[in-house]
Short mmCIF file of C-alpha atoms in Angstrom, two decimals:
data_model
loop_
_atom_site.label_atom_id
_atom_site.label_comp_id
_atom_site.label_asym_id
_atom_site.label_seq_id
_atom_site.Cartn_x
_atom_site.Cartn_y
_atom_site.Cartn_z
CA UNK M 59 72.58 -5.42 18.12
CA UNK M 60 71.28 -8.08 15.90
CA UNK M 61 67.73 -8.01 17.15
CA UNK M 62 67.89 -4.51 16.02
CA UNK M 63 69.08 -5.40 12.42
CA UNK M 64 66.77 -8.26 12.09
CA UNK M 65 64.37 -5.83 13.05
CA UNK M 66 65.34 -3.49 10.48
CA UNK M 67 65.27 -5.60 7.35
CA UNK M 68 62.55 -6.95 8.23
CA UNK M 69 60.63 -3.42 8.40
CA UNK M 70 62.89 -2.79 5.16
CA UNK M 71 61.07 -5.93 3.57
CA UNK M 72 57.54 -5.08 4.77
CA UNK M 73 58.33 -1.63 3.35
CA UNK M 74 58.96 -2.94 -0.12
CA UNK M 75 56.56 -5.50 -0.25
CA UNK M 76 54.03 -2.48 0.99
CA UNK M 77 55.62 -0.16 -2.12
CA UNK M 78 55.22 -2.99 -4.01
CA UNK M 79 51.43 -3.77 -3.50
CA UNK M 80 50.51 -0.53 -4.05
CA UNK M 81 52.66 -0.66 -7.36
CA UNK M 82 50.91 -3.28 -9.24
CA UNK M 83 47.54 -1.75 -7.58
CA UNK M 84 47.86 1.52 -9.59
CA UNK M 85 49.39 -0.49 -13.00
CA UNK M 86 46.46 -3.38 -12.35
CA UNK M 87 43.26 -1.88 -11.08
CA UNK M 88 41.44 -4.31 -8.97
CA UNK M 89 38.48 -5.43 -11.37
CA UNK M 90 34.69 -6.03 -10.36
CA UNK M 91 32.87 -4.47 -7.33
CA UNK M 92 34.75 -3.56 -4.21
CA UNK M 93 33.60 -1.92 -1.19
CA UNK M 94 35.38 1.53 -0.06
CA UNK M 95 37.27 -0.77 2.47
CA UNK M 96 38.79 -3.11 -0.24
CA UNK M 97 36.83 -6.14 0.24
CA UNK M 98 35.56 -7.81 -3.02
CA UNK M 99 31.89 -7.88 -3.24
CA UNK M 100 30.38 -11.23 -4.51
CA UNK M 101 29.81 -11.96 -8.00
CA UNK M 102 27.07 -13.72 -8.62
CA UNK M 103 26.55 -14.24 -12.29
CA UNK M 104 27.27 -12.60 -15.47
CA UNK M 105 25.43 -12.52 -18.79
CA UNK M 106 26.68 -11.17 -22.04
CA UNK M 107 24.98 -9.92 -25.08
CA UNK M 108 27.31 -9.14 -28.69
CA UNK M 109 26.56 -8.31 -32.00
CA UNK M 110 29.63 -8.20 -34.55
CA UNK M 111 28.84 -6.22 -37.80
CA UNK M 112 31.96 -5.95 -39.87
CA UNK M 113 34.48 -5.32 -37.57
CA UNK M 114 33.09 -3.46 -35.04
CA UNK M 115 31.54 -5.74 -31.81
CA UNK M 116 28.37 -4.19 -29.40
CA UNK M 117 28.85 -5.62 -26.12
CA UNK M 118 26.57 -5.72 -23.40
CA UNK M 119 27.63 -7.12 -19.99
CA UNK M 120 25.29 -7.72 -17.25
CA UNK M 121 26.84 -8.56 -13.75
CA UNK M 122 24.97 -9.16 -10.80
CA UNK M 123 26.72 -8.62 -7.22
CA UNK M 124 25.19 -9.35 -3.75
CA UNK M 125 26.08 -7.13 -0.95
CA UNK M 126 25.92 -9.76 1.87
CA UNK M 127 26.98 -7.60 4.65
CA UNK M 128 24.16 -6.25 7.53
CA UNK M 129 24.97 -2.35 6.63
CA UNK M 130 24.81 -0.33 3.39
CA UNK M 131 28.24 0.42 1.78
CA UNK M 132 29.33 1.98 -0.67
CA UNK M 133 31.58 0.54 -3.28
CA UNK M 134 33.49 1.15 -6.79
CA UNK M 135 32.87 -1.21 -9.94
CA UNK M 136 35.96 -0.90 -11.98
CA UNK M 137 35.37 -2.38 -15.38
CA UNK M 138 38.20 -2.78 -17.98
CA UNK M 139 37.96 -1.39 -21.45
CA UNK M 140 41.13 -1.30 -24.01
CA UNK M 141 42.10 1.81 -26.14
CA UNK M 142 39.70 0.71 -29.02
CA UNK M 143 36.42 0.26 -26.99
CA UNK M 144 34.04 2.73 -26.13
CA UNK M 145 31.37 2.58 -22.89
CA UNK M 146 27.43 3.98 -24.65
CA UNK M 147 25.50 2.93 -22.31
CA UNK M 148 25.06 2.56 -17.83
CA UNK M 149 22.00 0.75 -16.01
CA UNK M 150 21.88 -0.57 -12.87
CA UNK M 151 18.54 -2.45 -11.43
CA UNK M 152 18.41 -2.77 -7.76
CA UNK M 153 15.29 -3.30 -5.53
CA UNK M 154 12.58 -3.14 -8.56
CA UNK M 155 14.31 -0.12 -9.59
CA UNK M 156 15.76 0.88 -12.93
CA UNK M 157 18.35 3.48 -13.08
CA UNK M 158 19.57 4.78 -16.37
CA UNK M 159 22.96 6.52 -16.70
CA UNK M 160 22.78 10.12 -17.99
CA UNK M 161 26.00 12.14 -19.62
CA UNK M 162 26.42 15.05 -17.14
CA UNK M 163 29.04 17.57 -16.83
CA UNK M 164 31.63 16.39 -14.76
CA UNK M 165 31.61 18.96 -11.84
CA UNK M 166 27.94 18.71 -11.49
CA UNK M 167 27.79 14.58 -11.35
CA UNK M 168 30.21 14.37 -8.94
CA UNK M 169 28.59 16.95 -7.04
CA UNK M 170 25.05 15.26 -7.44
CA UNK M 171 26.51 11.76 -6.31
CA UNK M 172 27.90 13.69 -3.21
CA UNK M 173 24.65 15.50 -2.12
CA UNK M 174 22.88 11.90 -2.58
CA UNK M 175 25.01 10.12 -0.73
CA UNK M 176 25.10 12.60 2.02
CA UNK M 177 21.19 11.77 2.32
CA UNK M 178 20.95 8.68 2.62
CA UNK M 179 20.12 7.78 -1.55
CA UNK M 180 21.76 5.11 -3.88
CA UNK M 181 23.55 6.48 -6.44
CA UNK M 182 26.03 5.87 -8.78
CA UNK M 183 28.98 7.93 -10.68
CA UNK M 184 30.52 6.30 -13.92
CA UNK M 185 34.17 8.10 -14.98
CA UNK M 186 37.61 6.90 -16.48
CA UNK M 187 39.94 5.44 -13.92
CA UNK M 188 43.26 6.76 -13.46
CA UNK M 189 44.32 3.86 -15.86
CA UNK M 190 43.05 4.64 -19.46
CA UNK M 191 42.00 1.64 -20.02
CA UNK M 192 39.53 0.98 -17.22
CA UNK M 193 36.22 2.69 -16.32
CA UNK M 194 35.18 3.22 -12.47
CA UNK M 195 31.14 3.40 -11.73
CA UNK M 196 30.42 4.79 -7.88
CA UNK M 197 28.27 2.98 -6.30
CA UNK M 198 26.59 4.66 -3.16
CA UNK M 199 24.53 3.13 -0.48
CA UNK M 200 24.09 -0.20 -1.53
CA UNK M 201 21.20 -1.40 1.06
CA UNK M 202 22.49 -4.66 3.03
CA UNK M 203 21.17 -8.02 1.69
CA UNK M 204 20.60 -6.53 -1.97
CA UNK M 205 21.26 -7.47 -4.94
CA UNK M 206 22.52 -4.72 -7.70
CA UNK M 207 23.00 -5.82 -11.95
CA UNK M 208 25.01 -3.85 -13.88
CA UNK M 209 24.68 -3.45 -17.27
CA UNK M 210 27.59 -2.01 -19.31
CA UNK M 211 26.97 -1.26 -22.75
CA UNK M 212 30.52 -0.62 -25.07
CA UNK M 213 31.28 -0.87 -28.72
CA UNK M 214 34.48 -1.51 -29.37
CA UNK M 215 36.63 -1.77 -32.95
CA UNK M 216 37.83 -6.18 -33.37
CA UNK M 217 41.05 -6.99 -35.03
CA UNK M 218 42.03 -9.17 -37.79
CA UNK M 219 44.49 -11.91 -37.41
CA UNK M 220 45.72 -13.97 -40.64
CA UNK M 221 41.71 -14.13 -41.80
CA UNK M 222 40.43 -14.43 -38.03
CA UNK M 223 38.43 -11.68 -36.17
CA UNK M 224 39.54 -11.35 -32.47
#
């Protein structure tokens, strides 16, 4: 009879602890690349780019990721934005190419991404995350042993704090 309440708070603690994982998952998106499976995908440098006029900042981020597995996957970047910043601008440069984000109408990107991942193509999907203040970009096929940079271009509105911009 104790085994068998042992057992149970123990599956009533896993439970929780399970609950609460997936909790702080959906308040704190996991940020950077990570493969459909939920493994991080390396990071392998970052390089950003600002310009401040008055009070509003241009940002552009470049982050470069290594898919070191033997098989394509496919993987979400989640990048986080707050209330007062605004993504302009997607590229992504993988194996000599250049791709160049495009604004489409929902229904018919999601629907393009789909068909080219069904044939075998990269491709990638940019659209808010559940959270409002975090972007997702799809990224499909990702060949083994590449390389991808992705450049995220924002502006977003800086505050003043007793004479300081932050």
């Amino acid at each position: 009879d104790r085994i068998n309440q042992s057992r149970e708070q123990a599956q009533r603690a896993a439970d929780f602890a399970k609950q609460q994982e997936e909790e702080r998952s959906a308040v704190e998106p996991e940020v950077g690349l990570v493969s459909s499976k939920g493994a991080s995908i390396p990071l392998k440098c970052t390089h950003i780019r600002a310009n401040v006029l008055d009070l509003v900042g241009t940002v552009q981020l470049f982050q470069q990721y290594s898919n070191e597995s033997n098989k394509a996957i496919e993987a979400k970047y989640v990048f986080p934005l707050d209330e007062k910043g605004a993504v302009c601008g997607f590229e992504a440069y993988i194996n000599g190419k250049h791709v160049i984000g495009e604004v489409k109408e929902k229904e018919k990107a999601h629907k393009e991404y789909k068909e080219a991942i069904e044939q075998g193509h990269g491709a990638y999907l940019m659209d808010q995350h559940e959270k409002p203040d975090a972007w997702t970009v799809s990224v499909g096929n990702l060949p083994p042993q590449a390389s991808v940079i992705i450049k995220i271009t924002y502006v977003t509105e800086l505050d003043v704090d007793q004479d300081d911009i932050i």
